[in-house]
One Martini backbone bead per residue (centre of mass of N, CA, C, O) as a GRO file, in nm:
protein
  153
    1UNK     BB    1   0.051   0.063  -0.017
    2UNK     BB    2   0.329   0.289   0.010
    3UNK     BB    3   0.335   0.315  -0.341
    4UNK     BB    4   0.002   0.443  -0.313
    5UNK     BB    5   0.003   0.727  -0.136
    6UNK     BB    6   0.103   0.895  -0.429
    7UNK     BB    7  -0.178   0.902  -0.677
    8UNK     BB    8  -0.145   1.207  -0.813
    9UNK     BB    9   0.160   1.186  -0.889
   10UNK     BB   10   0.177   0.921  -1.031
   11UNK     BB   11  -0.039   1.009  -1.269
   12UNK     BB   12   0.151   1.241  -1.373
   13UNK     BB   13   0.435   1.015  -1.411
   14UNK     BB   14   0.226   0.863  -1.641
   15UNK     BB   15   0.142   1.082  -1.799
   16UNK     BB   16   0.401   1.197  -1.952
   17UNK     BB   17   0.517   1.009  -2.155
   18UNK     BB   18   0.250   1.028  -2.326
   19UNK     BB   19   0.267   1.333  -2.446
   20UNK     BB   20   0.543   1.303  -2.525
   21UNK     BB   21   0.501   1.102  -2.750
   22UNK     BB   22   0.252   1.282  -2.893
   23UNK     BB   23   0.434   1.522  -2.961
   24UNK     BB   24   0.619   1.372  -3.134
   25UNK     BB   25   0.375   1.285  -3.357
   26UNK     BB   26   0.314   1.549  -3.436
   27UNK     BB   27   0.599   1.664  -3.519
   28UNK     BB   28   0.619   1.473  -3.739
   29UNK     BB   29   0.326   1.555  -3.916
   30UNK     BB   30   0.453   1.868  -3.939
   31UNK     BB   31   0.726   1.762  -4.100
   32UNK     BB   32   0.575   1.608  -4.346
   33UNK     BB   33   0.433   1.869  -4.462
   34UNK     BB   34   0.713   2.068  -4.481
   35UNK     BB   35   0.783   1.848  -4.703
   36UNK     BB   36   0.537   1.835  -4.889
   37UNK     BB   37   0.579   2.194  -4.947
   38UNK     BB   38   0.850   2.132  -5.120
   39UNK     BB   39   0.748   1.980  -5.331
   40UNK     BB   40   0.686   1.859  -5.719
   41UNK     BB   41   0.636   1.579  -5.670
   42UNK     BB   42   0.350   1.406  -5.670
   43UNK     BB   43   0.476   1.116  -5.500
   44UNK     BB   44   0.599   1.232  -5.280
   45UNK     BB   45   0.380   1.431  -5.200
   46UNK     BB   46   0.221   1.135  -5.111
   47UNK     BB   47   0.412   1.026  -4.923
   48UNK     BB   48   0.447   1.292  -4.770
   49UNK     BB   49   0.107   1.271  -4.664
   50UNK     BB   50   0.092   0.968  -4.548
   51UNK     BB   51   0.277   1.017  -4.353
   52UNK     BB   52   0.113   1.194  -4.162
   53UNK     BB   53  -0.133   1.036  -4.136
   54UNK     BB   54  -0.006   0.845  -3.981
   55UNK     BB   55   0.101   0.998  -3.736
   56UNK     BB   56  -0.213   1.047  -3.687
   57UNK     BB   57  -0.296   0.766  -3.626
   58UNK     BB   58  -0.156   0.713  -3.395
   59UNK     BB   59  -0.251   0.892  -3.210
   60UNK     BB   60  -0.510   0.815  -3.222
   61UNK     BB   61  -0.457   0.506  -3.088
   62UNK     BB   62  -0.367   0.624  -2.829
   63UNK     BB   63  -0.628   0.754  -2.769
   64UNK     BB   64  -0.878   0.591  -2.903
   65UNK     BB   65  -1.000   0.829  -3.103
   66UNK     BB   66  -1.292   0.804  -3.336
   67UNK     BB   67  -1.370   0.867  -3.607
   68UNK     BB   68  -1.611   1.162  -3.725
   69UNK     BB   69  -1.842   1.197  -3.965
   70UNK     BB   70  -2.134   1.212  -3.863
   71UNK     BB   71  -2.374   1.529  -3.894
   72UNK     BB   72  -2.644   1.622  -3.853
   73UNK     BB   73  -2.831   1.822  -4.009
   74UNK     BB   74  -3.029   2.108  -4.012
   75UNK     BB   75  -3.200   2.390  -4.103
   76UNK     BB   76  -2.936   2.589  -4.019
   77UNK     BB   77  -2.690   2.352  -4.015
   78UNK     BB   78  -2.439   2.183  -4.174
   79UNK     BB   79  -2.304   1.929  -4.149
   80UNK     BB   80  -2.021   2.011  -4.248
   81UNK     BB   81  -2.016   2.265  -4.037
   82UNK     BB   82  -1.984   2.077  -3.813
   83UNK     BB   83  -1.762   1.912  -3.881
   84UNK     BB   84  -1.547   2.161  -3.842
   85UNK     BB   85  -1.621   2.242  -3.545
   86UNK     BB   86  -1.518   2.044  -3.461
   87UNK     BB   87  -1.229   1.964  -3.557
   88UNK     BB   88  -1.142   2.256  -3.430
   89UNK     BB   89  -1.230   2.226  -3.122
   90UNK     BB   90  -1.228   1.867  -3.042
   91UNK     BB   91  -1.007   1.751  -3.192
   92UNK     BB   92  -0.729   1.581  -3.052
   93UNK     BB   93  -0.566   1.584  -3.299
   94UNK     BB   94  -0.572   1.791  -3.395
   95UNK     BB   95  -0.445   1.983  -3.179
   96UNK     BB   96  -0.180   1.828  -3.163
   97UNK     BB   97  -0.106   1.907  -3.449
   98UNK     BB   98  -0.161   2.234  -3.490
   99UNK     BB   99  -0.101   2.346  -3.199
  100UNK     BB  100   0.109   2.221  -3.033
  101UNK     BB  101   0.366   2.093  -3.215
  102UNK     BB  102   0.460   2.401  -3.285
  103UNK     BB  103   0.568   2.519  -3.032
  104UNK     BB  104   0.814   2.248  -3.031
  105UNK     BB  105   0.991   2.261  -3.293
  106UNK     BB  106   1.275   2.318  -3.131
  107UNK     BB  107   1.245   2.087  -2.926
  108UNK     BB  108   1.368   1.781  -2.797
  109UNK     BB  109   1.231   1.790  -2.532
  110UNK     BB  110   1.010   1.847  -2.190
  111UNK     BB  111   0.686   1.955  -2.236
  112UNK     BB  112   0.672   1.935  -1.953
  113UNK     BB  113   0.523   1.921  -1.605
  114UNK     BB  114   0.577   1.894  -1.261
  115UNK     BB  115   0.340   2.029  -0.996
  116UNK     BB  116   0.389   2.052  -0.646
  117UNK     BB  117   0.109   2.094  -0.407
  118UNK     BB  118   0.097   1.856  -0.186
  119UNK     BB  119  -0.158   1.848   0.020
  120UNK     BB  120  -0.495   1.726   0.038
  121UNK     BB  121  -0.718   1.826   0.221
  122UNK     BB  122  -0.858   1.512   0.442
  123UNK     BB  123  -0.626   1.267   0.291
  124UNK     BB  124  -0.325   1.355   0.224
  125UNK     BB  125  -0.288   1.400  -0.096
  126UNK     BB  126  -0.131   1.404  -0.345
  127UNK     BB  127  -0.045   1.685  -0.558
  128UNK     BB  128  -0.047   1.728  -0.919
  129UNK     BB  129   0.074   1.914  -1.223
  130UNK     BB  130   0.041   1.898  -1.593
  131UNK     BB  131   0.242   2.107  -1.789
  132UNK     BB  132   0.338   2.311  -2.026
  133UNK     BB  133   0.640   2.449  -2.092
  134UNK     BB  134   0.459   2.589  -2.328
  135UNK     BB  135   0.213   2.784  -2.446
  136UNK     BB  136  -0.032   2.769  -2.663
  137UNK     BB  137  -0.162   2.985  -2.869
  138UNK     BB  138  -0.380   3.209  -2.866
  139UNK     BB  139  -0.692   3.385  -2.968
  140UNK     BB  140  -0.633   3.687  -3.079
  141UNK     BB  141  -0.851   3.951  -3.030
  142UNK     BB  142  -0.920   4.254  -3.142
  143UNK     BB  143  -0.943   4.593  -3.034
  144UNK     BB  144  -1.063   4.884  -2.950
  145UNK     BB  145  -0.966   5.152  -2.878
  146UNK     BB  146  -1.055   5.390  -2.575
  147UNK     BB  147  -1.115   5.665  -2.554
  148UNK     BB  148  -1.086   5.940  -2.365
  149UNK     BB  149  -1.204   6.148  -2.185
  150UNK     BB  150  -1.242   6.535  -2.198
  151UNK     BB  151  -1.356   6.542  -1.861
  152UNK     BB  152  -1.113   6.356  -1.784
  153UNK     BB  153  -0.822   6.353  -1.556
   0.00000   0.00000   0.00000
C-alpha cells in the first residue's frame, strides 16, 4: 500500500511519458506536412502526405480516439459546418497536432513538467500539476482602444 499513497503525483508521472510522446507524434505530422509542400514532385508529396496521415493515425490509436464522420444537420447549419467545427474545436488529434506540435518544433523533449501542489487537506493525498512547459498560442481577438473621455482628467 505504501508506493500507492501519492496516487495523484503517480497518475501525473504515468502520463507525462504518454503526452511526451504524443506530441513528438505530433511533430512528425507537422514536419512531414512542410516535407509535403516543398516538393514538386506528385508521388512524393503523396508520400510525404500519407507519412503525415500515419503519424496522425498512431496518435489517434494511442489516445483511442474514433474519428467521427457523420453529422446530422439541421434546417439552420449544415452537416458539413459542424463537422468543420467540430473538427476544429474538440477533434484531439486536430489540436495536438495543428496547435500543440508547432509550438514545440524547436524543442528536443521536456514538454511537460509536473508541479507538486503538497497535500491535500481530508485525506492527505498527493496533488500535482501537469502542463506544458511552453503554453499554446491563444486567439487573440484585437479590440479598439476606448479613447479618453475630454472631461476627465
Amino acid at each position: 500500500l505504501l508506493p500507492y499513497t501519492s496516487l495523484f503525483r503517480s497518475k501525473a508521472k504515468a502520463a507525462r511519458p504518454v503526452a511526451e510522446k504524443l506530441v513528438t507524434l505530433g511533430k512528425n505530422a507537422q514536419a512531414a506536412l512542410a516535407v509535403a509542400a516543398g516538393l514538386t514532385d506528385d508521388k512524393a508529396k503523396a508520400a510525404a502526405v500519407a507519412k503525415s496521415v500515419h503519424y496522425r493515425r498512431l496518435a489517434a490509436a494511442k489516445l483511442r480516439q474514433q474519428p467521427r464522420t457523420h453529422f446530422a444537420g439541421t434546417p439552420k447549419v449544415k452537416g458539413k459546418v459542424r463537422r468543420e467545427q467540430w473538427r476544429v474545436q474538440h477533434d484531439v488529434v486536430h489540436l495536438l497536432c495543428d496547435r500543440i506540435a508547432p509550438v514545440f518544433k524547436d524543442r528536443a523533449g521536456g514538454y511537460t513538467r509536473i508541479i507538486k501542489l503538497g497535500q491535500r487537506p481530508g485525506d492527505a493525498a498527493q496533488e500535482a500539476i501537469l502542463e506544458w512547459v511552453e503554453r499554446p498560442a491563444e486567439e487573440v481577438i484585437e479590440t479598439k482602444p476606448v479613447p479618453p473621455n475630454p472631461g476627465s482628467k
